mmCIF file of C-alpha atoms in Angstrom:
data_model
loop_
_atom_site.group_PDB
_atom_site.id
_atom_site.type_symbol
_atom_site.label_atom_id
_atom_site.label_comp_id
_atom_site.label_asym_id
_atom_site.label_seq_id
_atom_site.Cartn_x
_atom_site.Cartn_y
_atom_site.Cartn_z
ATOM 1 C CA GLY A 2 83.812 112.238 96.757
ATOM 2 C CA GLU A 3 81.186 110.340 98.661
ATOM 3 C CA VAL A 4 81.073 107.339 96.300
ATOM 4 C CA LEU A 5 84.821 106.793 96.659
ATOM 5 C CA TRP A 6 84.518 107.167 100.431
ATOM 6 C CA TRP A 7 81.954 104.351 100.585
ATOM 7 C CA ILE A 8 83.935 102.145 98.189
ATOM 8 C CA GLU A 9 87.081 102.604 100.284
ATOM 9 C CA LEU A 10 85.241 101.859 103.521
ATOM 10 C CA LEU A 11 83.383 98.789 102.225
ATOM 11 C CA THR A 12 86.501 97.367 100.594
ATOM 12 C CA GLY A 13 88.452 97.801 103.811
ATOM 13 C CA ILE A 14 85.691 96.178 105.861
ATOM 14 C CA PHE A 15 85.605 93.256 103.415
ATOM 15 C CA PHE A 16 89.372 92.721 103.785
ATOM 16 C CA LEU A 17 89.094 92.981 107.575
ATOM 17 C CA LEU A 18 86.292 90.389 107.702
ATOM 18 C CA ASP A 19 88.267 88.102 105.393
ATOM 19 C CA PHE A 20 91.281 88.414 107.694
ATOM 20 C CA VAL A 21 89.204 87.518 110.776
ATOM 21 C CA TRP A 22 87.548 84.651 108.886
ATOM 22 C CA ASN A 23 90.929 83.202 107.918
ATOM 23 C CA CYS A 24 92.166 83.478 111.514
ATOM 24 C CA LEU A 25 89.168 81.501 112.788
ATOM 25 C CA THR A 26 88.617 78.920 110.056
ATOM 26 C CA GLY A 27 90.167 75.487 110.309
ATOM 27 C CA TYR A 28 91.996 73.779 107.485
ATOM 28 C CA ILE A 29 92.597 70.263 106.216
ATOM 29 C CA ARG A 30 96.137 68.920 106.475
ATOM 30 C CA SER A 31 97.761 66.960 103.673
ATOM 31 C CA ASP A 32 96.905 63.716 105.495
ATOM 32 C CA GLY A 33 93.176 64.617 105.400
ATOM 33 C CA VAL A 34 92.794 65.565 109.095
ATOM 34 C CA MET A 35 90.766 68.682 109.888
ATOM 35 C CA VAL A 36 92.713 71.096 112.125
ATOM 36 C CA ARG A 37 90.565 73.122 114.541
ATOM 37 C CA ASN A 38 93.135 74.139 117.151
ATOM 38 C CA GLN A 39 93.308 77.957 117.101
ATOM 39 C CA MET A 40 97.087 78.159 117.567
ATOM 40 C CA HIS A 41 97.679 75.661 114.759
ATOM 41 C CA ILE A 42 95.313 77.601 112.496
ATOM 42 C CA LEU A 43 97.145 80.885 113.143
ATOM 43 C CA LYS A 44 100.554 79.256 112.693
ATOM 44 C CA HIS A 45 99.448 77.679 109.406
ATOM 45 C CA TYR A 46 97.916 80.969 108.205
ATOM 46 C CA LEU A 47 101.147 82.815 109.035
ATOM 47 C CA LEU A 48 103.774 80.312 107.896
ATOM 48 C CA ALA A 49 102.247 78.223 105.100
ATOM 49 C CA PRO A 50 103.396 79.378 101.667
ATOM 50 C CA PRO A 51 102.445 81.720 100.020
ATOM 51 C CA PHE A 52 102.122 83.453 103.412
ATOM 52 C CA TYR A 53 98.570 84.759 103.037
ATOM 53 C CA MET A 54 98.504 86.263 106.520
ATOM 54 C CA VAL A 55 101.276 88.689 105.552
ATOM 55 C CA ILE A 56 99.460 89.607 102.329
ATOM 56 C CA ASP A 57 96.192 90.104 104.225
ATOM 57 C CA ILE A 58 97.808 92.284 106.897
ATOM 58 C CA VAL A 59 99.464 94.441 104.238
ATOM 59 C CA THR A 60 96.127 94.883 102.437
ATOM 60 C CA LEU A 61 94.616 96.186 105.689
ATOM 61 C CA VAL A 62 97.069 99.126 105.777
ATOM 62 C CA PRO A 63 94.856 101.333 103.543
ATOM 63 C CA LEU A 64 91.861 100.718 105.849
ATOM 64 C CA PHE A 65 93.935 101.739 108.881
ATOM 65 C CA PHE A 66 94.981 105.019 107.239
ATOM 66 C CA PHE A 67 91.473 105.630 105.871
ATOM 67 C CA ILE A 68 89.948 105.303 109.347
ATOM 68 C CA ALA A 69 92.725 107.465 110.798
ATOM 69 C CA SER A 70 92.075 110.184 108.224
ATOM 70 C CA GLN A 71 88.376 110.222 109.114
ATOM 71 C CA THR A 72 88.681 110.175 112.902
ATOM 72 C CA VAL A 73 91.769 112.181 113.880
ATOM 73 C CA SER A 74 91.144 115.789 114.802
ATOM 74 C CA ASP A 75 93.263 118.603 113.397
ATOM 75 C CA ASN A 76 94.855 119.251 116.794
ATOM 76 C CA SER A 77 95.956 115.645 117.335
ATOM 77 C CA SER A 78 99.356 115.216 118.920
ATOM 78 C CA LEU A 79 100.183 112.172 116.783
ATOM 79 C CA ALA A 80 102.370 113.306 113.882
ATOM 80 C CA VAL A 81 101.539 110.344 111.649
ATOM 81 C CA PHE A 82 97.831 110.946 111.940
ATOM 82 C CA ARG A 83 98.238 114.697 111.448
ATOM 83 C CA GLY A 84 100.023 113.900 108.191
ATOM 84 C CA VAL A 85 97.100 111.709 107.161
ATOM 85 C CA LYS A 86 94.575 114.362 108.092
ATOM 86 C CA THR A 87 96.374 117.216 106.330
ATOM 87 C CA GLY A 88 96.674 115.267 103.113
ATOM 88 C CA ARG A 89 100.414 114.594 102.970
ATOM 89 C CA PHE A 90 99.528 110.935 103.067
ATOM 90 C CA LEU A 91 97.333 111.234 99.969
ATOM 91 C CA ARG A 92 100.422 111.316 97.741
ATOM 92 C CA TYR A 93 100.986 107.683 98.667
ATOM 93 C CA ALA A 94 97.338 106.593 98.759
ATOM 94 C CA ARG A 95 97.290 105.242 95.201
ATOM 95 C CA PHE A 96 100.423 103.193 95.820
ATOM 96 C CA ILE A 97 99.083 101.798 99.086
ATOM 97 C CA ARG A 98 95.799 100.838 97.414
ATOM 98 C CA MET A 99 97.807 98.973 94.776
ATOM 99 C CA ILE A 100 99.041 96.688 97.567
ATOM 100 C CA ARG A 101 95.600 95.112 97.462
ATOM 101 C CA LEU A 102 96.531 93.586 94.129
ATOM 102 C CA LEU A 103 98.580 91.077 96.097
ATOM 103 C CA ARG A 104 95.293 89.418 96.912
ATOM 104 C CA ILE A 105 94.995 88.326 93.278
ATOM 105 C CA ALA A 106 97.500 85.603 94.134
ATOM 106 C CA LYS A 107 95.101 84.404 96.812
ATOM 107 C CA ALA A 108 92.196 84.408 94.348
ATOM 108 C CA ALA A 109 94.243 82.394 91.831
ATOM 109 C CA THR A 110 94.955 79.719 94.438
ATOM 110 C CA LEU A 111 91.283 79.581 95.362
ATOM 111 C CA MET A 112 90.347 79.167 91.690
ATOM 112 C CA ARG A 113 92.822 76.256 91.366
ATOM 113 C CA ARG A 114 91.283 74.577 94.427
ATOM 114 C CA ILE A 115 87.788 74.951 93.004
ATOM 115 C CA ALA A 116 88.990 73.635 89.644
ATOM 116 C CA SER A 117 90.520 70.553 91.267
ATOM 117 C CA MET A 118 87.185 69.826 92.989
ATOM 118 C CA VAL A 119 85.163 70.421 89.829
ATOM 119 C CA ILE A 120 87.328 68.168 87.656
ATOM 120 C CA PHE A 121 85.646 65.177 89.218
ATOM 121 C CA SER A 122 82.193 66.606 88.463
ATOM 122 C CA GLY A 123 82.336 66.211 84.708
ATOM 123 C CA ARG A 124 83.239 67.910 81.507
ATOM 124 C CA LEU A 125 80.476 70.528 81.473
ATOM 125 C CA ALA A 126 81.339 71.808 84.944
ATOM 126 C CA THR A 127 85.024 72.003 84.031
ATOM 127 C CA SER A 128 84.251 73.951 80.859
ATOM 128 C CA ALA A 129 81.958 76.333 82.741
ATOM 129 C CA LEU A 130 84.686 76.969 85.316
ATOM 130 C CA GLN A 131 87.222 77.690 82.568
ATOM 131 C CA VAL A 132 84.835 80.216 81.003
ATOM 132 C CA LEU A 133 84.335 81.886 84.388
ATOM 133 C CA GLN A 134 88.104 82.049 84.896
ATOM 134 C CA LEU A 135 88.532 83.659 81.487
ATOM 135 C CA ILE A 136 85.816 86.218 82.236
ATOM 136 C CA PHE A 137 87.490 87.004 85.562
ATOM 137 C CA VAL A 138 90.899 87.480 83.914
ATOM 138 C CA ILE A 139 89.394 89.721 81.211
ATOM 139 C CA PHE A 140 87.582 91.778 83.843
ATOM 140 C CA MET A 141 90.726 92.203 85.948
ATOM 141 C CA MET A 142 92.881 93.141 82.958
ATOM 142 C CA THR A 143 90.264 95.656 81.795
ATOM 143 C CA HIS A 144 90.083 97.149 85.274
ATOM 144 C CA LEU A 145 93.869 97.407 85.651
ATOM 145 C CA LEU A 146 94.325 98.943 82.197
ATOM 146 C CA ALA A 147 91.487 101.401 82.861
ATOM 147 C CA CYS A 148 93.080 102.430 86.154
ATOM 148 C CA ALA A 149 96.450 102.859 84.444
ATOM 149 C CA TRP A 150 94.854 104.901 81.666
ATOM 150 C CA ARG A 151 92.994 107.021 84.240
ATOM 151 C CA ALA A 152 96.262 107.664 86.064
ATOM 152 C CA ASN A 153 97.750 108.960 82.796
ATOM 153 C CA SER A 154 98.620 112.636 83.039
ATOM 154 C CA ASN A 155 96.807 113.372 79.737
ATOM 155 C CA PHE A 156 93.511 111.921 80.945
ATOM 156 C CA ASP A 157 92.001 115.343 81.681
ATOM 157 C CA VAL A 158 92.588 116.404 78.068
ATOM 158 C CA HIS A 159 90.880 113.274 76.756
ATOM 159 C CA ALA A 160 88.037 113.654 79.259
ATOM 160 C CA ALA A 161 87.412 117.219 78.075
ATOM 161 C CA GLN A 162 87.172 116.014 74.462
ATOM 162 C CA PHE A 163 84.362 113.644 75.471
ATOM 163 C CA GLU A 164 82.700 116.162 77.792
ATOM 164 C CA THR A 165 83.448 114.007 80.817
ATOM 165 C CA ASN A 166 84.056 115.510 84.224
ATOM 166 C CA PRO A 167 87.466 114.134 85.357
ATOM 167 C CA ALA A 168 86.603 114.936 88.992
ATOM 168 C CA ASP A 169 83.607 112.575 88.901
ATOM 169 C CA PRO A 170 84.919 109.067 89.672
ATOM 170 C CA VAL A 171 82.058 107.246 87.955
ATOM 171 C CA GLU A 172 82.321 109.260 84.742
ATOM 172 C CA SER A 173 86.101 109.122 84.596
ATOM 173 C CA TYR A 174 86.236 105.377 85.316
ATOM 174 C CA SER A 175 83.525 104.736 82.715
ATOM 175 C CA LEU A 176 85.490 106.665 80.106
ATOM 176 C CA ALA A 177 88.686 104.825 81.044
ATOM 177 C CA VAL A 178 86.946 101.438 80.727
ATOM 178 C CA TRP A 179 85.429 102.491 77.396
ATOM 179 C CA TRP A 180 88.871 103.365 76.031
ATOM 180 C CA THR A 181 90.375 100.199 77.482
ATOM 181 C CA VAL A 182 87.829 97.958 75.798
#
């Protein structure tokens, strides 16, 4: 309950701050010139492949619906928000949260940029970065497999065998990670 509420809120706030940061931060063109003009920054953020602005806007959708579900009263005249409040939206909540996985592409590009900067620093730094990348990939794969295993319809049966409360998100995620590893 409350733990998931805070995780959802903090994750959404993080994505919102990242979106604002990317809208305000300049970039370096291929010719080495720093671009600080706000319109050029927004145009680059929107149109430069792999179109991170679109990915970032899509990842903000769950935050929008989360806030709507917390603030809209039961007698609201807006049908979309009533659907969110009454729980009809919850059927799609898992799918919409999965949209956030699109940001992995952004993280991979960032890792390549860091790697290209570190290559000039020496062999030890390059090796350390490769180890960190491997740890990150292992962590992400473990997390994704644990989430898939938790979403399995037989999870409640397995949780009962290990005396784990499937309604408790921390216990159920811990069991899913344990089985994944």
